[in-house]
PDB file of C-alpha atoms in Angstrom:
ATOM      1  CA  MET A 719      99.980 118.141 103.665  1.00 42.00           C
ATOM      2  CA  VAL A 720     100.811 114.536 104.539  1.00 37.00           C
ATOM      3  CA  PRO A 721      97.606 112.484 104.885  1.00 36.00           C
ATOM      4  CA  SER A 722      97.000 110.778 108.189  1.00 36.00           C
ATOM      5  CA  ILE A 723      96.526 107.257 106.847  1.00 38.00           C
ATOM      6  CA  GLY A 724      98.849 105.048 104.906  1.00 40.00           C
ATOM      7  CA  GLY A 725      99.832 101.520 103.982  1.00 44.00           C
ATOM      8  CA  SER A 726     100.935  99.418 101.047  1.00 43.00           C
ATOM      9  CA  ALA A 727      98.578  97.538  98.796  1.00 46.00           C
ATOM     10  CA  LYS A 728      99.225  95.322  95.778  1.00 41.00           C
ATOM     11  CA  PHE A 729      96.784  95.282  92.867  1.00 39.00           C
ATOM     12  CA  PRO A 730      97.519  92.539  90.303  1.00 38.00           C
ATOM     13  CA  GLY A 731      96.874  93.009  86.603  1.00 38.00           C
ATOM     14  CA  LEU A 732      96.866  96.779  86.538  1.00 42.00           C
ATOM     15  CA  ARG A 733      97.969  97.199  82.935  1.00 43.00           C
ATOM     16  CA  LEU A 734      94.409  97.652  81.747  1.00 45.00           C
ATOM     17  CA  PRO A 735      93.045  99.171  78.519  1.00 40.00           C
ATOM     18  CA  GLY A 736      91.423 101.930  80.567  1.00 42.00           C
ATOM     19  CA  SER A 737      94.655 103.184  82.115  1.00 43.00           C
ATOM     20  CA  LEU A 738      95.560 106.741  81.225  1.00 40.00           C
ATOM     21  CA  LEU A 739      99.218 106.191  82.022  1.00 44.00           C
ATOM     22  CA  GLU A 740     101.571 103.266  82.555  1.00 49.00           C
ATOM     23  CA  GLY A 741     100.255 100.688  84.995  1.00 56.00           C
ATOM     24  CA  PHE A 742     101.731  99.862  88.398  1.00 63.00           C
ATOM     25  CA  SER A 743     101.553  96.921  90.784  1.00 65.00           C
ATOM     26  CA  GLN A 744     101.948  98.458  94.246  1.00 73.00           C
ATOM     27  CA  ILE A 745     100.992 101.742  95.865  1.00 81.00           C
ATOM     28  CA  GLN A 746     101.243 103.341  99.275  1.00 88.00           C
ATOM     29  CA  VAL A 747      97.671 104.369 100.021  1.00 91.00           C
ATOM     30  CA  SER A 748      97.156 107.939 101.212  1.00 92.00           C
ATOM     31  CA  THR A 749      93.360 108.186 101.060  1.00 93.00           C
ATOM     32  CA  LEU A 750      90.258 106.083 100.399  1.00 91.00           C
ATOM     33  CA  ALA A 751      86.673 106.757  99.352  1.00 92.00           C
ATOM     34  CA  ILE A 752      83.756 104.381  99.003  1.00 90.00           C
ATOM     35  CA  LYS A 753      80.190 104.872  97.813  1.00 90.00           C
ATOM     36  CA  ASP A 754      77.676 102.114  97.199  1.00 88.00           C
ATOM     37  CA  LYS A 755      79.826  99.359  95.650  1.00 88.00           C
ATOM     38  CA  LEU A 756      82.668 101.525  94.341  1.00 90.00           C
ATOM     39  CA  LEU A 757      85.997 101.877  96.132  1.00 93.00           C
ATOM     40  CA  VAL A 758      88.636 104.399  95.041  1.00 93.00           C
ATOM     41  CA  ALA A 759      92.147 104.461  96.516  1.00 92.00           C
ATOM     42  CA  GLY A 760      94.670 107.266  96.074  1.00 93.00           C
ATOM     43  CA  GLY A 761      98.424 106.989  96.478  1.00 92.00           C
ATOM     44  CA  PHE A 762     101.399 109.052  97.598  1.00 92.00           C
ATOM     45  CA  GLN A 763     102.703 109.224  94.010  1.00 89.00           C
ATOM     46  CA  GLY A 764      99.434 110.381  92.446  1.00 90.00           C
ATOM     47  CA  GLU A 765      98.112 106.886  91.744  1.00 90.00           C
ATOM     48  CA  LEU A 766      94.375 106.203  91.495  1.00 91.00           C
ATOM     49  CA  ILE A 767      92.838 102.721  91.733  1.00 90.00           C
ATOM     50  CA  CYS A 768      89.106 102.105  91.223  1.00 89.00           C
ATOM     51  CA  LYS A 769      87.317  98.865  91.966  1.00 89.00           C
ATOM     52  CA  PHE A 770      83.664  97.862  92.010  1.00 89.00           C
ATOM     53  CA  LEU A 771      83.309  95.533  94.971  1.00 90.00           C
ATOM     54  CA  ASP A 772      80.830  93.286  93.139  1.00 90.00           C
ATOM     55  CA  ARG A 773      83.091  92.814  90.094  1.00 87.00           C
ATOM     56  CA  LYS A 774      86.348  90.958  89.574  1.00 86.00           C
ATOM     57  CA  GLY A 775      89.556  92.838  88.948  1.00 82.00           C
ATOM     58  CA  ILE A 776      90.335  96.533  88.814  1.00 83.00           C
ATOM     59  CA  SER A 777      87.978  98.788  86.851  1.00 81.00           C
ATOM     60  CA  PHE A 778      90.264 101.754  86.322  1.00 80.00           C
ATOM     61  CA  CYS A 779      93.731 102.950  87.245  1.00 83.00           C
ATOM     62  CA  CYS A 780      96.016 105.818  86.370  1.00 84.00           C
ATOM     63  CA  ARG A 781      98.732 108.069  87.680  1.00 86.00           C
ATOM     64  CA  THR A 782      97.468 111.648  87.769  1.00 86.00           C
ATOM     65  CA  THR A 783     100.891 113.256  87.542  1.00 83.00           C
ATOM     66  CA  TYR A 784     104.618 112.614  87.790  1.00 82.00           C
ATOM     67  CA  ASP A 785     105.096 115.827  89.741  1.00 81.00           C
ATOM     68  CA  ASP A 786     107.224 115.510  92.885  1.00 82.00           C
ATOM     69  CA  ASN A 787     104.246 116.790  94.921  1.00 83.00           C
ATOM     70  CA  ALA A 788     101.790 114.209  93.646  1.00 86.00           C
ATOM     71  CA  ILE A 789     100.156 113.001  96.875  1.00 93.00           C
ATOM     72  CA  THR A 790      96.447 112.266  96.515  1.00 95.00           C
ATOM     73  CA  ASN A 791      95.026 114.061  99.544  1.00 96.00           C
ATOM     74  CA  ALA A 792      91.301 113.380  99.164  1.00 96.00           C
ATOM     75  CA  LEU A 793      88.731 111.661  96.942  1.00 96.00           C
ATOM     76  CA  ASP A 794      85.031 112.341  96.431  1.00 94.00           C
ATOM     77  CA  ILE A 795      82.684 109.972  94.550  1.00 94.00           C
ATOM     78  CA  TYR A 796      79.443 111.333  93.112  1.00 93.00           C
ATOM     79  CA  ASP A 797      76.770 110.765  90.467  1.00 91.00           C
ATOM     80  CA  SER A 798      76.838 113.327  87.660  1.00 89.00           C
ATOM     81  CA  SER A 799      73.706 114.989  86.272  1.00 86.00           C
ATOM     82  CA  SER A 800      73.701 112.381  83.484  1.00 86.00           C
ATOM     83  CA  GLY A 801      73.721 109.568  86.027  1.00 87.00           C
ATOM     84  CA  ALA A 802      77.303 108.529  85.289  1.00 89.00           C
ATOM     85  CA  VAL A 803      79.580 107.745  88.218  1.00 91.00           C
ATOM     86  CA  HIS A 804      82.369 110.293  88.653  1.00 93.00           C
ATOM     87  CA  PHE A 805      85.062 110.846  91.230  1.00 94.00           C
ATOM     88  CA  MET A 806      87.196 113.858  92.035  1.00 95.00           C
ATOM     89  CA  SER A 807      90.760 113.818  93.350  1.00 95.00           C
ATOM     90  CA  SER A 808      92.512 116.583  95.296  1.00 96.00           C
ATOM     91  CA  ASN A 809      96.287 116.596  94.920  1.00 95.00           C
ATOM     92  CA  ASN A 810      99.395 118.242  96.295  1.00 94.00           C
ATOM     93  CA  ASP A 811     100.343 119.400  92.781  1.00 93.00           C
ATOM     94  CA  CYS A 812      97.762 122.205  93.215  1.00 95.00           C
ATOM     95  CA  GLY A 813      95.171 120.485  91.064  1.00 94.00           C
ATOM     96  CA  ILE A 814      91.784 118.822  91.280  1.00 96.00           C
ATOM     97  CA  ARG A 815      90.723 116.325  88.635  1.00 95.00           C
ATOM     98  CA  ASP A 816      87.301 114.983  87.720  1.00 95.00           C
ATOM     99  CA  PHE A 817      87.079 111.488  86.205  1.00 93.00           C
ATOM    100  CA  ASP A 818      84.237 109.668  84.444  1.00 90.00           C
ATOM    101  CA  LEU A 819      84.685 106.140  85.739  1.00 83.00           C
ATOM    102  CA  GLU A 820      82.658 104.283  83.100  1.00 80.00           C
ATOM    103  CA  LYS A 821      84.555 105.976  80.264  1.00 81.00           C
ATOM    104  CA  CYS A 822      87.876 105.816  82.139  1.00 77.00           C
ATOM    105  CA  GLN A 823      88.312 109.434  81.153  1.00 86.00           C
ATOM    106  CA  LEU A 824      89.647 112.622  82.716  1.00 90.00           C
ATOM    107  CA  CYS A 825      86.867 115.196  82.248  1.00 92.00           C
ATOM    108  CA  LYS A 826      88.117 118.293  84.076  1.00 94.00           C
ATOM    109  CA  HIS A 827      91.377 119.530  85.535  1.00 96.00           C
ATOM    110  CA  PHE A 828      91.408 122.753  87.551  1.00 96.00           C
ATOM    111  CA  HIS A 829      94.698 124.235  88.752  1.00 95.00           C
ATOM    112  CA  PHE A 830      95.144 126.538  91.754  1.00 95.00           C
ATOM    113  CA  GLN A 831      97.933 128.479  93.449  1.00 95.00           C
ATOM    114  CA  TRP A 832      98.431 126.104  96.383  1.00 96.00           C
ATOM    115  CA  PRO A 833      98.246 122.364  97.189  1.00 96.00           C
ATOM    116  CA  VAL A 834      94.636 121.204  97.434  1.00 97.00           C
ATOM    117  CA  ASN A 835      93.960 119.172 100.575  1.00 97.00           C
ATOM    118  CA  HIS A 836      90.225 118.593 100.228  1.00 98.00           C
ATOM    119  CA  THR A 837      87.338 119.239  97.837  1.00 97.00           C
ATOM    120  CA  SER A 838      83.579 118.850  98.366  1.00 97.00           C
ATOM    121  CA  LEU A 839      80.884 119.023  95.689  1.00 97.00           C
ATOM    122  CA  SER A 840      77.552 120.640  96.565  1.00 97.00           C
ATOM    123  CA  PRO A 841      74.453 118.397  96.507  1.00 96.00           C
ATOM    124  CA  ASP A 842      73.198 120.081  93.314  1.00 94.00           C
ATOM    125  CA  GLY A 843      76.578 119.597  91.615  1.00 94.00           C
ATOM    126  CA  LYS A 844      77.067 123.292  90.881  1.00 96.00           C
ATOM    127  CA  LEU A 845      79.629 124.423  93.463  1.00 97.00           C
ATOM    128  CA  LEU A 846      82.908 123.143  94.860  1.00 97.00           C
ATOM    129  CA  VAL A 847      84.412 123.939  98.238  1.00 98.00           C
ATOM    130  CA  ILE A 848      88.196 123.828  97.891  1.00 98.00           C
ATOM    131  CA  VAL A 849      90.624 124.048 100.808  1.00 98.00           C
ATOM    132  CA  GLY A 850      94.363 123.550 101.072  1.00 97.00           C
ATOM    133  CA  ASP A 851      97.678 125.134 101.962  1.00 97.00           C
ATOM    134  CA  ASP A 852      96.272 128.640 102.264  1.00 96.00           C
ATOM    135  CA  PRO A 853      94.241 130.249 105.068  1.00 97.00           C
ATOM    136  CA  ASP A 854      91.520 131.252 102.593  1.00 96.00           C
ATOM    137  CA  GLY A 855      89.368 128.514 101.141  1.00 96.00           C
ATOM    138  CA  MET A 856      87.430 128.954  97.921  1.00 97.00           C
ATOM    139  CA  LEU A 857      83.948 128.380  96.615  1.00 97.00           C
ATOM    140  CA  VAL A 858      84.221 127.772  92.863  1.00 97.00           C
ATOM    141  CA  ASP A 859      81.967 126.966  89.929  1.00 97.00           C
ATOM    142  CA  ALA A 860      82.075 123.180  89.494  1.00 96.00           C
ATOM    143  CA  HIS A 861      81.828 123.418  85.698  1.00 94.00           C
ATOM    144  CA  THR A 862      84.301 126.193  84.943  1.00 95.00           C
ATOM    145  CA  GLY A 863      86.585 126.310  87.980  1.00 94.00           C
ATOM    146  CA  LYS A 864      85.973 130.048  88.294  1.00 95.00           C
ATOM    147  CA  THR A 865      86.137 131.429  91.832  1.00 96.00           C
ATOM    148  CA  VAL A 866      82.729 132.440  93.188  1.00 96.00           C
ATOM    149  CA  HIS A 867      83.920 133.621  96.607  1.00 97.00           C
ATOM    150  CA  LYS A 868      86.950 133.449  98.881  1.00 96.00           C
ATOM    151  CA  LEU A 869      86.290 132.014 102.333  1.00 97.00           C
ATOM    152  CA  GLN A 870      88.099 134.227 104.819  1.00 96.00           C
ATOM    153  CA  GLY A 871      88.363 133.588 108.552  1.00 96.00           C
ATOM    154  CA  HIS A 872      90.760 130.705 109.133  1.00 97.00           C
ATOM    155  CA  VAL A 873      94.349 131.608 110.020  1.00 97.00           C
ATOM    156  CA  ASP A 874      96.195 128.453 108.928  1.00 97.00           C
ATOM    157  CA  PHE A 875      95.974 125.670 106.326  1.00 97.00           C
ATOM    158  CA  SER A 876      92.733 123.689 105.907  1.00 97.00           C
ATOM    159  CA  PHE A 877      92.363 119.919 105.628  1.00 96.00           C
ATOM    160  CA  ALA A 878      88.653 119.094 105.513  1.00 97.00           C
ATOM    161  CA  SER A 879      85.325 120.208 104.082  1.00 98.00           C
ATOM    162  CA  ALA A 880      81.768 118.902 103.806  1.00 98.00           C
ATOM    163  CA  TRP A 881      78.346 120.014 102.575  1.00 98.00           C
ATOM    164  CA  ASN A 882      75.163 119.743 104.565  1.00 98.00           C
ATOM    165  CA  PRO A 883      72.634 117.821 102.421  1.00 97.00           C
ATOM    166  CA  ASP A 884      70.440 120.957 102.524  1.00 95.00           C
ATOM    167  CA  GLY A 885      72.815 122.453  99.930  1.00 95.00           C
ATOM    168  CA  GLN A 886      72.896 125.801 101.706  1.00 96.00           C
ATOM    169  CA  THR A 887      75.531 125.313 104.375  1.00 97.00           C
ATOM    170  CA  PHE A 888      78.964 123.707 104.397  1.00 98.00           C
ATOM    171  CA  ALA A 889      81.885 123.378 106.798  1.00 98.00           C
ATOM    172  CA  THR A 890      85.670 123.690 106.602  1.00 98.00           C
ATOM    173  CA  GLY A 891      88.262 122.253 108.999  1.00 98.00           C
ATOM    174  CA  ASN A 892      91.574 123.966 109.656  1.00 98.00           C
ATOM    175  CA  GLN A 893      94.939 123.604 111.353  1.00 96.00           C
ATOM    176  CA  ASP A 894      93.950 126.546 113.575  1.00 97.00           C
ATOM    177  CA  LYS A 895      91.904 123.968 115.565  1.00 96.00           C
ATOM    178  CA  THR A 896      88.561 125.269 114.308  1.00 97.00           C
ATOM    179  CA  CYS A 897      85.758 124.178 112.039  1.00 98.00           C
ATOM    180  CA  ARG A 898      83.874 127.033 110.396  1.00 98.00           C
ATOM    181  CA  VAL A 899      80.329 126.714 109.085  1.00 98.00           C
ATOM    182  CA  TRP A 900      79.340 128.818 106.072  1.00 98.00           C
ATOM    183  CA  ASP A 901      76.049 129.746 104.401  1.00 97.00           C
ATOM    184  CA  VAL A 902      76.056 130.237 100.617  1.00 96.00           C
ATOM    185  CA  ARG A 903      73.416 132.963 100.998  1.00 95.00           C
ATOM    186  CA  ASN A 904      75.869 135.165 102.913  1.00 95.00           C
ATOM    187  CA  LEU A 905      79.554 134.329 102.559  1.00 95.00           C
ATOM    188  CA  SER A 906      80.887 137.546 104.089  1.00 92.00           C
ATOM    189  CA  LYS A 907      81.694 135.592 107.261  1.00 93.00           C
ATOM    190  CA  SER A 908      81.181 132.145 108.749  1.00 96.00           C
ATOM    191  CA  VAL A 909      77.959 131.556 110.678  1.00 95.00           C
ATOM    192  CA  ALA A 910      79.637 129.409 113.351  1.00 96.00           C
ATOM    193  CA  VAL A 911      83.153 128.744 114.650  1.00 97.00           C
ATOM    194  CA  LEU A 912      83.533 125.365 116.379  1.00 97.00           C
ATOM    195  CA  ARG A 913      86.707 124.750 118.360  1.00 96.00           C
ATOM    196  CA  GLY A 914      88.589 121.522 118.937  1.00 95.00           C
ATOM    197  CA  ASN A 915      90.809 120.564 121.863  1.00 95.00           C
ATOM    198  CA  LEU A 916      94.031 119.169 120.499  1.00 90.00           C
ATOM    199  CA  GLY A 917      94.813 119.997 116.886  1.00 94.00           C
ATOM    200  CA  ALA A 918      93.684 120.480 113.312  1.00 96.00           C
ATOM    201  CA  ILE A 919      90.173 119.507 112.239  1.00 97.00           C
ATOM    202  CA  ARG A 920      90.983 116.830 109.663  1.00 96.00           C
ATOM    203  CA  SER A 921      87.652 115.140 108.952  1.00 96.00           C
ATOM    204  CA  ILE A 922      84.078 116.487 108.758  1.00 98.00           C
ATOM    205  CA  ARG A 923      80.860 114.611 107.975  1.00 97.00           C
ATOM    206  CA  PHE A 924      77.130 115.420 108.046  1.00 98.00           C
ATOM    207  CA  THR A 925      74.429 112.809 108.529  1.00 97.00           C
ATOM    208  CA  SER A 926      72.316 112.056 105.471  1.00 94.00           C
ATOM    209  CA  ASP A 927      69.383 113.982 106.962  1.00 94.00           C
ATOM    210  CA  GLY A 928      71.565 116.981 107.860  1.00 96.00           C
ATOM    211  CA  ARG A 929      70.653 116.863 111.560  1.00 95.00           C
ATOM    212  CA  PHE A 930      74.140 116.203 112.884  1.00 96.00           C
ATOM    213  CA  MET A 931      77.704 117.067 111.971  1.00 97.00           C
ATOM    214  CA  ALA A 932      80.835 115.288 113.202  1.00 97.00           C
ATOM    215  CA  MET A 933      84.346 116.722 113.182  1.00 97.00           C
ATOM    216  CA  ALA A 934      87.498 114.803 114.071  1.00 96.00           C
ATOM    217  CA  GLU A 935      90.799 116.016 115.444  1.00 96.00           C
ATOM    218  CA  PRO A 936      94.105 114.272 114.602  1.00 94.00           C
ATOM    219  CA  ALA A 937      93.846 112.144 117.744  1.00 93.00           C
ATOM    220  CA  ASP A 938      91.677 111.361 120.774  1.00 92.00           C
ATOM    221  CA  PHE A 939      88.661 113.602 120.088  1.00 94.00           C
ATOM    222  CA  VAL A 940      85.576 113.511 117.848  1.00 95.00           C
ATOM    223  CA  HIS A 941      82.841 116.127 118.278  1.00 96.00           C
ATOM    224  CA  ILE A 942      79.209 115.673 117.196  1.00 96.00           C
ATOM    225  CA  PHE A 943      77.042 118.781 116.813  1.00 96.00           C
ATOM    226  CA  ASP A 944      73.278 119.216 116.652  1.00 95.00           C
ATOM    227  CA  VAL A 945      72.805 121.336 113.528  1.00 95.00           C
ATOM    228  CA  GLY A 946      69.266 122.351 114.498  1.00 93.00           C
ATOM    229  CA  SER A 947      70.530 123.941 117.712  1.00 93.00           C
ATOM    230  CA  GLY A 948      72.796 126.238 115.748  1.00 94.00           C
ATOM    231  CA  TYR A 949      75.730 123.965 116.640  1.00 95.00           C
ATOM    232  CA  ASN A 950      75.351 124.945 120.299  1.00 93.00           C
ATOM    233  CA  LYS A 951      74.551 121.413 121.436  1.00 93.00           C
ATOM    234  CA  GLN A 952      77.341 118.862 121.146  1.00 92.00           C
ATOM    235  CA  GLN A 953      78.618 115.471 122.238  1.00 93.00           C
ATOM    236  CA  GLU A 954      82.353 114.884 122.667  1.00 93.00           C
ATOM    237  CA  LEU A 955      83.856 111.433 122.160  1.00 91.00           C
ATOM    238  CA  ASP A 956      87.144 111.015 124.043  1.00 89.00           C
ATOM    239  CA  PHE A 957      89.394 107.984 123.493  1.00 86.00           C
ATOM    240  CA  PHE A 958      93.018 107.010 122.823  1.00 85.00           C
ATOM    241  CA  GLY A 959      94.396 106.893 119.292  1.00 88.00           C
ATOM    242  CA  GLU A 960      95.181 108.707 116.079  1.00 91.00           C
ATOM    243  CA  ILE A 961      92.125 109.252 113.885  1.00 92.00           C
ATOM    244  CA  SER A 962      92.166 108.514 110.148  1.00 89.00           C
ATOM    245  CA  GLY A 963      88.585 109.616 109.516  1.00 91.00           C
ATOM    246  CA  VAL A 964      84.923 109.496 110.502  1.00 93.00           C
ATOM    247  CA  SER A 965      81.748 108.456 108.703  1.00 93.00           C
ATOM    248  CA  PHE A 966      78.055 108.179 109.574  1.00 93.00           C
ATOM    249  CA  SER A 967      76.017 105.158 108.514  1.00 90.00           C
ATOM    250  CA  PRO A 968      73.420 105.919 105.799  1.00 90.00           C
ATOM    251  CA  ASP A 969      70.578 105.433 108.307  1.00 90.00           C
ATOM    252  CA  THR A 970      72.297 107.946 110.675  1.00 90.00           C
ATOM    253  CA  GLU A 971      72.179 105.417 113.543  1.00 89.00           C
ATOM    254  CA  ALA A 972      75.943 104.934 113.925  1.00 90.00           C
ATOM    255  CA  LEU A 973      79.190 106.847 113.611  1.00 91.00           C
ATOM    256  CA  PHE A 974      82.330 105.012 112.500  1.00 91.00           C
ATOM    257  CA  VAL A 975      85.748 106.267 113.577  1.00 91.00           C
ATOM    258  CA  GLY A 976      89.032 104.960 112.174  1.00 89.00           C
ATOM    259  CA  VAL A 977      91.503 104.723 115.083  1.00 88.00           C
ATOM    260  CA  TRP A 978      95.162 103.738 115.361  1.00 84.00           C
ATOM    261  CA  ASP A 979      96.925 103.363 118.686  1.00 74.00           C
ATOM    262  CA  ARG A 980     100.110 101.350 119.239  1.00 72.00           C
ATOM    263  CA  THR A 981      99.266 100.593 122.885  1.00 70.00           C
ATOM    264  CA  TYR A 982      95.532  99.977 123.105  1.00 59.00           C
ATOM    265  CA  ALA A 983      94.073  99.006 119.748  1.00 56.00           C
ATOM    266  CA  ASN A 984      94.120  99.400 115.998  1.00 55.00           C
ATOM    267  CA  GLY A 985      91.073  99.325 113.760  1.00 53.00           C
ATOM    268  CA  LYS A 986      87.691 100.943 113.854  1.00 53.00           C
ATOM    269  CA  ARG A 987      85.099 101.875 116.423  1.00 54.00           C
ATOM    270  CA  GLN A 988      81.381 101.901 115.817  1.00 54.00           C
ATOM    271  CA  LEU A 989      79.800 104.527 118.043  1.00 55.00           C
ATOM    272  CA  ALA A 990      76.104 104.973 118.708  1.00 53.00           C
ATOM    273  CA  PHE A 991      74.590 108.313 119.594  1.00 58.00           C
ATOM    274  CA  ASP A 992      71.111 109.675 120.227  1.00 59.00           C
ATOM    275  CA  SER A 993      69.233 112.853 119.346  1.00 55.00           C
ATOM    276  CA  ASP A 994      69.942 114.292 122.796  1.00 61.00           C
ATOM    277  CA  LEU A 995      73.689 113.846 122.178  1.00 59.00           C
ATOM    278  CA  GLN A 996      74.127 111.865 125.370  1.00 51.00           C
ATOM    279  CA  LYS A 997      77.347 109.874 125.373  1.00 44.00           C
ATOM    280  CA  LEU A 998      76.709 106.168 124.897  1.00 41.00           C
ATOM    281  CA  PRO A 999      79.085 103.194 125.316  1.00 38.00           C
ATOM    282  CA  ALA A1000      81.213 102.413 122.291  1.00 37.00           C
ATOM    283  CA  LYS A1001      80.693  99.149 120.454  1.00 35.00           C
ATOM    284  CA  ALA A1002      84.283  98.316 119.543  1.00 32.00           C
ATOM    285  CA  ASN A1003      85.155  96.452 116.354  1.00 34.00           C
ATOM    286  CA  GLU A1004      88.908  96.300 116.696  1.00 34.00           C
ATOM    287  CA  THR A1005      91.525  94.411 114.720  1.00 31.00           C
TER     288      THR A1005
END
């Protein structure tokens, strides 16, 4: 998989005591994650850069691997059961890695049979949804890496996943132009199949209250679903541009969409929506 966002960024003074491997001064960014005041950037050569936005300098950096297929495809930041801040990287070298940020330490490294495109940790921290260059996704034990169940139904490679905050349902996005919703209480088949218009489902997000789910296609279309309606009620956002990702605001009042279009605009759009999923005018924040 080649991530849908990119760019070059320079980070001065990266030869830090906390580095696991030799430092570096410039990376081509393939993916970003942010939670609270922590930003983590992943690079095309397996680089990881961590910065607290309220502190000076870089907090942590390393290169996960020197493998030729080192692209960092996705990042997930979370608080461990001990309260320590961790983040997890999904890489093209078929591995996922869990880091303790405060200790600048690699805690876990699970290896699989295919490149991992996305990983999502369950709200209780016990299960991982793992998807990648295989039609079947996996639900695995977050502590041991042991497979709990194979997720069968998609017919192509998967690029996205997300947990509903209820901890019982989660979603996977695939190149077959569908998003499938699963229930951990019965994994024999997906409970819903949601279809896109144009291409692969590359980004999925739930609101913090679990009422809505958004899924983004590679370009032009974002779909918002009412979870309480069994995903039968939806709002479709239609615009011009390639989509790098989507994210709901913590208060669930706005949806942010990263958009790139060489003709009309580059930047981000802040989109409002209501509980009836009626399409509202976009409030554009474009650069």
